[in-house]
Amino acid sequence: MNKTALKVHSRFDVDQVRADFPLLSRMVHGKPLAYLDNGASSQRPTAVIEAVDDYERRHHSNIHRGVHTLSQEATSLYEAARDGLVRFIHARSRHELVFVRGTTEAINLVAQSYARPLMKSGDEVLITHLEHHSNIVPWQLMCEQTGARLVVAPMDQHGEVHVEAVEALMNERTRLFACAHVSNALGTVLPVERLVASAKARGIVTLIDGAQAVPHMPVDVQKIGCDFYAFSGHKLFGPTGIGVLYGREEILERMPPWQGGGDMILAVTFGKSTYNALPYKFEAGTPNISGAIGLGAAVDYLAGLDLDGAHRHEHALLSHATTTLGRIDDLRIVGTAPGKASLISFVVKGVHPHDLGTILDEDGIAVRTGHHCAMPVMDFFKLPATARASFAFYNTFDEIDRLAAAIERARAIFA
Ligand code: PMP
């Protein structure tokens, strides 16, 4: 099969890396694009675009059941992508890696298939104050269905979640603890290893929402020790509509399927069906084959990067942005936890975030404005919305300087 040759960058060089991402060279409103909305979705390297294109042009067919050549090729590309992702997060085996639509679907799967059959009135699910709606609402739905209670661990004024504050809420009623690895609204990196250890010591099952972590740091699910870890392909330089639920094999084995249909069964009669082995038990119906192949290509691409260099570059970007934006009068950075990931939420007195976003767009600068699907975080800081610049390793210092200049332009307009 015509698999795209893996490009290897021995030393991190931002100009070289930018050349791998075709979209970054486009113009917006006559200005070079400065794409600072990576927290919402990142751009794809040519390697991903070509892997999907090659699959669509040459290998597409349905997977797993066909004896013909195309079906076998599509199956082996899909399963090779799974193997790449197993290596990427250091899962123990391919049985532990379920392809889903994204983080949202992964968390709903755990809420419905793991938690719902187990929970009863009086049981508790513990989350934190800085969660994305995807790590709040699935638990609320499950609580409504079972009579369980949602308990929320606090954060402080910096947006930091302290282990002791979470531990104080863990008790004999707590059946599950779920938290973000990195907050999408604030950039806070949570001490997930310590939190998971505290939960484990009390027999509490753990889920980590890794949507914002996997693009920024090496993730080793065995080292974290969690039972479940969820992430999305489109924030990891891969396609939309594909993501991963990692689950410890022992716990996935015990769970009933979430959805019923083709591919997740061994045998079906009208009286009873028996279920397929892991991970297929959780992959009912024809999956997003091209998406999985694209995501596999994304992690192969990352494996060819100097990731230490990439992470150092991102930290330097964050530090430059913190200093540069910090110098702007009336600009307040929201989320100041130590050791943050590379994103900055901010508000500018006198300029509504949506107006700010529109003015920045005129200058070719893409940032996100709004509540970032984290309304409880906005309520905590008594803000309706923030602007958020979120960086990837392909961003530059010049883009941050342009961001600062455009914010000054917006301030002048509203002065
Ligand atoms: N959790 C976090 C922390 C996120 O940032 C996001 C996406 N903004 C999600 C969950 C949901 O991801 P998706 O929409 O890809 O399912």
Short mmCIF file of C-alpha atoms and ligand atoms in Angstrom, two decimals:
data_model
loop_
_atom_site.label_atom_id
_atom_site.label_comp_id
_atom_site.label_asym_id
_atom_site.label_seq_id
_atom_site.Cartn_x
_atom_site.Cartn_y
_atom_site.Cartn_z
CA MET A 1 0.00 0.00 0.00
CA ASN A 2 1.12 3.46 -0.83
CA LYS A 3 1.66 4.73 2.72
CA THR A 4 3.05 8.26 2.80
CA ALA A 5 6.74 8.21 3.78
CA LEU A 6 7.20 9.43 7.32
CA LYS A 7 8.84 12.82 7.48
CA VAL A 8 11.37 13.17 10.25
CA HIS A 9 12.50 16.49 11.74
CA SER A 10 15.61 15.79 13.79
CA ARG A 11 15.68 19.23 15.46
CA PHE A 12 12.66 21.39 16.12
CA ASP A 13 12.56 24.23 13.61
CA VAL A 14 9.30 26.16 13.56
CA ASP A 15 9.67 27.33 9.93
CA GLN A 16 10.24 23.78 8.72
CA VAL A 17 7.33 22.49 10.77
CA ARG A 18 5.01 25.25 9.49
CA ALA A 19 5.74 24.11 5.94
CA ASP A 20 4.14 20.76 6.86
CA PHE A 21 0.78 22.50 7.51
CA PRO A 22 -0.58 23.88 4.21
CA LEU A 23 -3.43 25.85 5.77
CA LEU A 24 -1.04 28.00 7.78
CA SER A 25 0.16 29.76 4.65
CA ARG A 26 -3.25 31.11 3.62
CA MET A 27 -4.35 34.73 3.83
CA VAL A 28 -7.40 36.00 5.73
CA HIS A 29 -8.75 39.47 4.87
CA GLY A 30 -5.55 40.12 2.93
CA LYS A 31 -3.32 39.35 5.94
CA PRO A 32 -1.28 36.24 6.68
CA LEU A 33 -3.33 33.95 8.91
CA ALA A 34 -2.26 33.79 12.56
CA TYR A 35 -4.08 30.68 13.76
CA LEU A 36 -4.38 30.93 17.55
CA ASP A 37 -7.47 28.75 18.04
CA ASN A 38 -5.77 25.39 18.45
CA GLY A 39 -7.67 24.64 21.66
CA ALA A 40 -10.86 24.44 19.58
CA SER A 41 -9.28 22.46 16.73
CA SER A 42 -5.77 22.26 15.37
CA GLN A 43 -4.65 22.20 11.72
CA ARG A 44 -3.57 19.06 9.87
CA PRO A 45 -0.15 18.35 8.40
CA THR A 46 0.18 17.18 4.80
CA ALA A 47 0.94 13.68 6.10
CA VAL A 48 -2.61 13.45 7.53
CA ILE A 49 -4.27 14.98 4.47
CA GLU A 50 -2.38 12.57 2.18
CA ALA A 51 -3.10 9.50 4.32
CA VAL A 52 -6.84 10.26 4.15
CA ASP A 53 -6.62 11.07 0.43
CA ASP A 54 -4.73 7.83 -0.33
CA TYR A 55 -7.28 5.81 1.63
CA GLU A 56 -10.22 7.47 -0.14
CA ARG A 57 -8.70 7.12 -3.61
CA ARG A 58 -7.22 3.64 -3.37
CA HIS A 59 -8.34 1.56 -0.42
CA HIS A 60 -11.85 2.49 0.71
CA SER A 61 -14.11 -0.39 1.59
CA ASN A 62 -15.91 -1.57 4.71
CA ILE A 63 -13.64 -3.19 7.26
CA HIS A 64 -13.43 -6.47 9.21
CA ARG A 65 -15.89 -8.68 7.35
CA GLY A 66 -14.75 -8.61 3.74
CA VAL A 67 -12.55 -11.25 2.15
CA HIS A 68 -11.77 -9.11 -0.87
CA THR A 69 -8.56 -7.15 -1.25
CA LEU A 70 -9.94 -3.67 -0.59
CA SER A 71 -11.65 -4.73 2.61
CA GLN A 72 -8.47 -6.34 3.84
CA GLU A 73 -6.42 -3.25 2.97
CA ALA A 74 -8.89 -0.92 4.69
CA THR A 75 -8.93 -3.21 7.74
CA SER A 76 -5.19 -3.31 8.02
CA LEU A 77 -4.89 0.49 7.69
CA TYR A 78 -7.59 0.99 10.35
CA GLU A 79 -6.02 -1.50 12.74
CA ALA A 80 -2.51 -0.13 12.14
CA ALA A 81 -3.86 3.27 13.19
CA ARG A 82 -5.10 1.68 16.43
CA ASP A 83 -1.64 0.24 17.06
CA GLY A 84 -0.06 3.68 16.55
CA LEU A 85 -2.44 5.18 19.10
CA VAL A 86 -1.76 2.38 21.58
CA ARG A 87 1.94 3.30 21.39
CA PHE A 88 1.16 7.02 21.56
CA ILE A 89 -0.59 6.80 24.95
CA HIS A 90 1.33 3.74 26.21
CA ALA A 91 -1.73 1.54 26.64
CA ARG A 92 -0.95 -2.07 27.51
CA SER A 93 -2.72 -3.56 24.52
CA ARG A 94 -4.94 -2.84 21.53
CA HIS A 95 -7.88 -4.29 23.50
CA GLU A 96 -7.79 -1.11 25.57
CA LEU A 97 -8.16 1.36 22.73
CA VAL A 98 -11.68 2.05 21.47
CA PHE A 99 -12.27 4.36 18.52
CA VAL A 100 -15.11 6.80 19.19
CA ARG A 101 -16.28 10.09 17.67
CA GLY A 102 -14.33 12.19 20.14
CA THR A 103 -13.92 13.09 23.80
CA THR A 104 -17.62 13.83 24.19
CA GLU A 105 -18.66 10.41 22.95
CA ALA A 106 -15.98 8.70 25.05
CA ILE A 107 -17.26 10.28 28.27
CA ASN A 108 -20.89 9.54 27.41
CA LEU A 109 -19.91 5.92 26.75
CA VAL A 110 -18.36 5.62 30.22
CA ALA A 111 -21.28 7.42 31.89
CA GLN A 112 -23.82 5.13 30.26
CA SER A 113 -22.01 1.84 30.06
CA TYR A 114 -19.81 1.89 33.15
CA ALA A 115 -21.55 4.23 35.58
CA ARG A 116 -25.27 3.90 34.86
CA PRO A 117 -25.63 0.17 35.61
CA LEU A 118 -23.59 0.55 38.79
CA MET A 119 -24.81 3.77 40.40
CA LYS A 120 -27.67 4.02 42.79
CA SER A 121 -29.29 6.71 44.87
CA GLY A 122 -26.77 8.13 47.34
CA ASP A 123 -23.71 7.33 45.23
CA GLU A 124 -21.54 10.22 44.11
CA VAL A 125 -19.56 11.24 41.02
CA LEU A 126 -16.82 13.75 41.77
CA ILE A 127 -15.63 16.27 39.16
CA THR A 128 -13.91 19.66 39.43
CA HIS A 129 -15.08 23.23 38.87
CA LEU A 130 -13.07 23.74 35.68
CA GLU A 131 -14.54 20.97 33.55
CA HIS A 132 -15.70 21.33 29.95
CA HIS A 133 -19.45 20.75 29.54
CA SER A 134 -18.53 17.35 28.02
CA ASN A 135 -17.27 16.29 31.42
CA ILE A 136 -20.28 17.68 33.29
CA VAL A 137 -23.45 16.99 31.33
CA PRO A 138 -22.94 13.22 30.69
CA TRP A 139 -22.63 12.77 34.48
CA GLN A 140 -25.71 14.92 35.12
CA LEU A 141 -27.70 12.76 32.70
CA MET A 142 -26.48 9.61 34.41
CA CYS A 143 -27.31 11.09 37.84
CA GLU A 144 -30.87 11.85 36.69
CA GLN A 145 -31.17 8.25 35.51
CA THR A 146 -29.82 6.65 38.69
CA GLY A 147 -30.40 9.04 41.58
CA ALA A 148 -26.65 9.49 42.05
CA ARG A 149 -25.29 12.93 42.98
CA LEU A 150 -22.76 15.14 41.19
CA VAL A 151 -20.17 16.64 43.57
CA VAL A 152 -17.84 19.43 42.43
CA ALA A 153 -14.35 20.03 43.81
CA PRO A 154 -13.39 23.71 44.01
CA MET A 155 -10.65 25.67 42.23
CA ASP A 156 -8.92 28.79 43.50
CA GLN A 157 -8.71 32.32 42.06
CA HIS A 158 -5.82 31.27 39.81
CA GLY A 159 -7.87 28.41 38.37
CA GLU A 160 -5.81 25.84 40.25
CA VAL A 161 -7.30 22.62 41.62
CA HIS A 162 -5.60 21.43 44.80
CA VAL A 163 -5.24 17.74 45.59
CA GLU A 164 -6.27 18.24 49.23
CA ALA A 165 -9.50 19.99 48.18
CA VAL A 166 -10.41 17.05 45.95
CA GLU A 167 -9.41 14.46 48.54
CA ALA A 168 -11.62 16.21 51.09
CA LEU A 169 -14.63 15.32 48.92
CA MET A 170 -13.68 11.68 48.32
CA ASN A 171 -15.59 9.39 50.64
CA GLU A 172 -17.23 5.96 50.76
CA ARG A 173 -20.09 7.20 48.53
CA THR A 174 -17.74 8.36 45.74
CA ARG A 175 -17.84 5.78 42.96
CA LEU A 176 -16.14 7.72 40.19
CA PHE A 177 -13.79 10.69 39.85
CA ALA A 178 -13.55 12.48 36.49
CA CYS A 179 -11.39 15.50 35.68
CA ALA A 180 -9.66 17.32 32.87
CA HIS A 181 -5.94 16.77 32.38
CA VAL A 182 -5.70 20.35 31.04
CA SER A 183 -8.45 22.97 31.30
CA ASN A 184 -9.56 24.31 27.92
CA ALA A 185 -10.78 27.60 29.40
CA LEU A 186 -7.84 28.38 31.71
CA GLY A 187 -4.87 26.26 30.65
CA THR A 188 -4.48 24.78 34.14
CA VAL A 189 -2.66 21.45 34.14
CA LEU A 190 -4.17 19.23 36.81
CA PRO A 191 -1.96 16.95 38.95
CA VAL A 192 -3.64 13.89 37.47
CA GLU A 193 -1.15 11.31 38.75
CA ARG A 194 -1.64 12.43 42.34
CA LEU A 195 -5.40 12.77 41.96
CA VAL A 196 -5.68 9.29 40.46
CA ALA A 197 -3.49 7.84 43.22
CA SER A 198 -5.75 9.42 45.86
CA ALA A 199 -8.85 8.02 44.15
CA LYS A 200 -7.31 4.57 43.71
CA ALA A 201 -6.34 4.40 47.36
CA ARG A 202 -10.05 4.80 48.15
CA GLY A 203 -11.26 2.33 45.51
CA ILE A 204 -12.67 5.09 43.26
CA VAL A 205 -12.68 4.59 39.48
CA THR A 206 -11.08 7.43 37.48
CA LEU A 207 -11.63 9.07 34.09
CA ILE A 208 -9.30 11.73 32.69
CA ASP A 209 -10.48 14.08 29.95
CA GLY A 210 -7.28 14.44 27.93
CA ALA A 211 -8.70 16.54 25.06
CA GLN A 212 -6.38 19.49 25.77
CA ALA A 213 -3.44 17.48 27.08
CA VAL A 214 -2.47 15.14 24.24
CA PRO A 215 -1.49 17.98 21.85
CA HIS A 216 0.84 19.53 24.44
CA MET A 217 2.57 16.86 26.51
CA PRO A 218 3.57 13.21 26.45
CA VAL A 219 0.78 11.09 27.93
CA ASP A 220 1.38 7.69 29.50
CA VAL A 221 -1.89 6.20 30.71
CA GLN A 222 -0.11 3.50 32.69
CA LYS A 223 1.97 6.08 34.53
CA ILE A 224 -1.13 8.19 35.26
CA GLY A 225 -2.80 5.01 36.46
CA CYS A 226 -6.32 6.05 35.41
CA ASP A 227 -9.07 3.62 34.45
CA PHE A 228 -10.26 5.71 31.48
CA TYR A 229 -8.63 8.40 29.33
CA ALA A 230 -10.49 10.26 26.55
CA PHE A 231 -9.33 12.50 23.70
CA SER A 232 -10.29 13.84 20.27
CA GLY A 233 -8.41 13.53 16.97
CA HIS A 234 -9.15 17.03 15.71
CA LYS A 235 -7.22 18.75 18.50
CA LEU A 236 -4.29 16.41 17.86
CA PHE A 237 -3.63 17.44 14.23
CA GLY A 238 -5.97 14.69 12.98
CA PRO A 239 -9.46 14.67 11.41
CA THR A 240 -12.78 15.54 13.04
CA GLY A 241 -15.28 12.85 14.03
CA ILE A 242 -12.69 10.49 15.44
CA GLY A 243 -11.30 10.11 18.95
CA VAL A 244 -10.19 7.59 21.49
CA LEU A 245 -11.47 6.06 24.67
CA TYR A 246 -8.72 4.24 26.52
CA GLY A 247 -10.04 1.88 29.19
CA ARG A 248 -8.22 -0.62 31.36
CA GLU A 249 -8.92 -4.01 29.86
CA GLU A 250 -10.22 -5.50 33.07
CA ILE A 251 -12.82 -2.75 33.48
CA LEU A 252 -13.85 -2.69 29.79
CA GLU A 253 -14.35 -6.47 29.99
CA ARG A 254 -16.86 -6.02 32.81
CA MET A 255 -18.86 -3.30 31.04
CA PRO A 256 -21.88 -4.02 28.85
CA PRO A 257 -21.77 -2.65 25.27
CA TRP A 258 -23.00 0.91 24.90
CA GLN A 259 -24.55 0.71 21.45
CA GLY A 260 -25.79 -2.42 19.74
CA GLY A 261 -25.41 -3.20 16.06
CA GLY A 262 -23.05 -4.67 13.51
CA ASP A 263 -19.43 -5.51 14.32
CA MET A 264 -19.94 -5.57 18.11
CA ILE A 265 -21.49 -9.07 18.15
CA LEU A 266 -20.28 -12.65 17.88
CA ALA A 267 -23.69 -14.21 17.27
CA VAL A 268 -27.25 -12.92 17.13
CA THR A 269 -30.52 -14.78 17.55
CA PHE A 270 -33.87 -13.23 18.40
CA GLY A 271 -33.49 -14.77 21.84
CA LYS A 272 -30.01 -13.53 22.69
CA SER A 273 -26.86 -11.99 21.29
CA THR A 274 -23.29 -12.55 22.37
CA TYR A 275 -20.73 -9.80 22.12
CA ASN A 276 -17.49 -9.44 20.29
CA ALA A 277 -14.09 -9.26 21.99
CA LEU A 278 -12.48 -5.97 23.01
CA PRO A 279 -12.25 -3.37 21.62
CA TYR A 280 -14.90 -4.27 19.02
CA LYS A 281 -17.58 -4.73 21.67
CA PHE A 282 -17.63 -0.90 21.87
CA GLU A 283 -17.40 -0.16 18.13
CA ALA A 284 -20.93 -0.85 16.88
CA GLY A 285 -21.63 -0.11 13.23
CA THR A 286 -19.31 1.02 10.46
CA PRO A 287 -16.76 3.29 12.10
CA ASN A 288 -15.07 6.44 10.83
CA ILE A 289 -12.44 4.47 8.90
CA SER A 290 -10.78 7.38 7.12
CA GLY A 291 -10.79 9.42 10.35
CA ALA A 292 -8.99 6.67 12.25
CA ILE A 293 -6.43 6.35 9.45
CA GLY A 294 -5.92 10.13 9.49
CA LEU A 295 -5.49 10.12 13.27
CA GLY A 296 -2.98 7.29 12.98
CA ALA A 297 -1.07 9.43 10.47
CA ALA A 298 -1.18 12.36 12.91
CA VAL A 299 0.50 10.39 15.71
CA ASP A 300 3.03 8.98 13.20
CA TYR A 301 3.78 12.57 12.19
CA LEU A 302 4.26 13.57 15.84
CA ALA A 303 6.59 10.60 16.33
CA GLY A 304 8.82 12.11 13.63
CA LEU A 305 9.04 15.49 15.41
CA ASP A 306 11.52 16.58 18.04
CA LEU A 307 8.71 16.70 20.59
CA ASP A 308 10.89 17.97 23.44
CA GLY A 309 11.90 20.85 21.19
CA ALA A 310 8.25 21.40 20.21
CA HIS A 311 7.16 21.54 23.85
CA ARG A 312 10.00 23.93 24.74
CA HIS A 313 8.89 26.16 21.87
CA GLU A 314 5.27 26.14 23.12
CA HIS A 315 6.42 27.08 26.62
CA ALA A 316 8.48 29.94 25.19
CA LEU A 317 5.39 31.10 23.25
CA LEU A 318 3.29 31.05 26.41
CA SER A 319 5.89 32.97 28.34
CA HIS A 320 6.25 35.57 25.55
CA ALA A 321 2.47 35.93 25.29
CA THR A 322 2.06 36.27 29.06
CA THR A 323 4.65 39.07 29.15
CA THR A 324 3.46 40.82 25.99
CA LEU A 325 -0.27 40.72 26.77
CA GLY A 326 0.51 41.50 30.42
CA ARG A 327 1.88 44.88 29.32
CA ILE A 328 -1.43 45.94 27.74
CA ASP A 329 -3.42 48.34 29.91
CA ASP A 330 -6.81 47.06 31.03
CA LEU A 331 -6.07 43.52 29.89
CA ARG A 332 -6.62 40.83 32.50
CA ILE A 333 -5.41 37.27 32.09
CA VAL A 334 -7.96 34.78 33.42
CA GLY A 335 -6.33 31.59 34.67
CA THR A 336 -2.89 32.05 36.21
CA ALA A 337 -2.13 28.62 37.67
CA PRO A 338 1.59 27.81 37.76
CA GLY A 339 2.82 25.43 35.04
CA LYS A 340 -0.06 26.21 32.65
CA ALA A 341 -0.39 24.70 29.18
CA SER A 342 0.08 27.04 26.24
CA LEU A 343 -3.13 29.00 26.15
CA ILE A 344 -4.21 32.38 27.48
CA SER A 345 -7.75 33.42 28.31
CA PHE A 346 -8.16 37.14 28.74
CA VAL A 347 -10.56 40.04 28.91
CA VAL A 348 -10.00 43.67 27.94
CA LYS A 349 -11.89 46.32 29.88
CA GLY A 350 -14.31 48.19 27.64
CA VAL A 351 -14.13 45.72 24.73
CA HIS A 352 -16.58 42.82 24.60
CA PRO A 353 -14.74 39.57 23.75
CA HIS A 354 -16.92 39.04 20.66
CA ASP A 355 -16.08 42.52 19.32
CA LEU A 356 -12.44 41.84 20.08
CA GLY A 357 -12.59 38.54 18.17
CA THR A 358 -14.11 40.30 15.16
CA ILE A 359 -11.46 43.02 15.15
CA LEU A 360 -8.66 40.46 15.47
CA ASP A 361 -10.16 38.52 12.56
CA GLU A 362 -9.90 41.64 10.37
CA ASP A 363 -6.16 41.42 11.03
CA GLY A 364 -6.07 37.72 10.07
CA ILE A 365 -5.83 36.57 13.69
CA ALA A 366 -8.05 33.65 14.77
CA VAL A 367 -8.85 33.43 18.49
CA ARG A 368 -11.87 31.95 20.21
CA THR A 369 -14.31 34.10 22.15
CA GLY A 370 -17.17 32.97 24.34
CA HIS A 371 -17.71 30.68 27.31
CA HIS A 372 -15.53 27.89 25.84
CA CYS A 373 -18.14 25.28 26.85
CA ALA A 374 -17.15 25.92 30.45
CA MET A 375 -19.95 28.13 31.77
CA PRO A 376 -19.23 27.27 35.45
CA VAL A 377 -15.70 28.66 34.95
CA MET A 378 -17.15 31.91 33.53
CA ASP A 379 -19.60 32.11 36.47
CA PHE A 380 -16.73 31.60 38.91
CA PHE A 381 -14.83 34.58 37.46
CA LYS A 382 -18.12 36.54 37.04
CA LEU A 383 -17.52 36.95 33.31
CA PRO A 384 -19.91 36.28 30.43
CA ALA A 385 -17.06 35.33 28.12
CA THR A 386 -13.32 35.60 27.52
CA ALA A 387 -11.07 35.73 24.47
CA ARG A 388 -8.69 32.78 24.26
CA ALA A 389 -5.47 32.49 22.31
CA SER A 390 -4.34 28.86 22.26
CA PHE A 391 -0.99 27.94 20.78
CA ALA A 392 0.39 24.92 18.99
CA PHE A 393 4.05 24.18 18.29
CA TYR A 394 3.68 25.76 14.82
CA ASN A 395 2.87 29.22 16.17
CA THR A 396 5.44 32.00 16.21
CA PHE A 397 6.54 34.92 18.38
CA ASP A 398 5.64 37.24 15.53
CA GLU A 399 2.02 36.01 15.62
CA ILE A 400 1.87 36.89 19.31
CA ASP A 401 3.25 40.37 18.63
CA ARG A 402 0.59 40.81 15.94
CA LEU A 403 -2.04 39.67 18.47
CA ALA A 404 -0.87 42.29 20.96
CA ALA A 405 -0.89 45.04 18.29
CA ALA A 406 -4.41 44.07 17.19
CA ILE A 407 -5.65 44.15 20.80
CA GLU A 408 -4.23 47.69 21.10
CA ARG A 409 -6.08 48.60 17.88
CA ALA A 410 -9.33 47.27 19.38
CA ARG A 411 -8.76 49.26 22.58
CA ALA A 412 -8.24 52.42 20.53
CA ILE A 413 -11.51 51.81 18.63
CA PHE A 414 -13.51 51.43 21.85
CA ALA A 415 -11.67 54.14 23.83
N1 PMP B 1 -12.96 18.36 27.02
C1 PMP B 1 -12.17 19.40 26.82
C2 PMP B 1 -11.22 19.83 27.91
C3 PMP B 1 -12.22 20.10 25.61
O1 PMP B 1 -11.43 21.15 25.40
C4 PMP B 1 -13.13 19.67 24.61
C5 PMP B 1 -13.24 20.41 23.29
N2 PMP B 1 -13.28 21.79 23.39
C6 PMP B 1 -13.92 18.56 24.88
C7 PMP B 1 -13.81 17.93 26.08
C8 PMP B 1 -14.89 18.04 23.86
O2 PMP B 1 -14.21 17.56 22.74
P1 PMP B 1 -15.02 17.14 21.42
O3 PMP B 1 -15.91 18.30 21.10
O4 PMP B 1 -13.95 16.92 20.40
O5 PMP B 1 -15.78 15.90 21.76
#
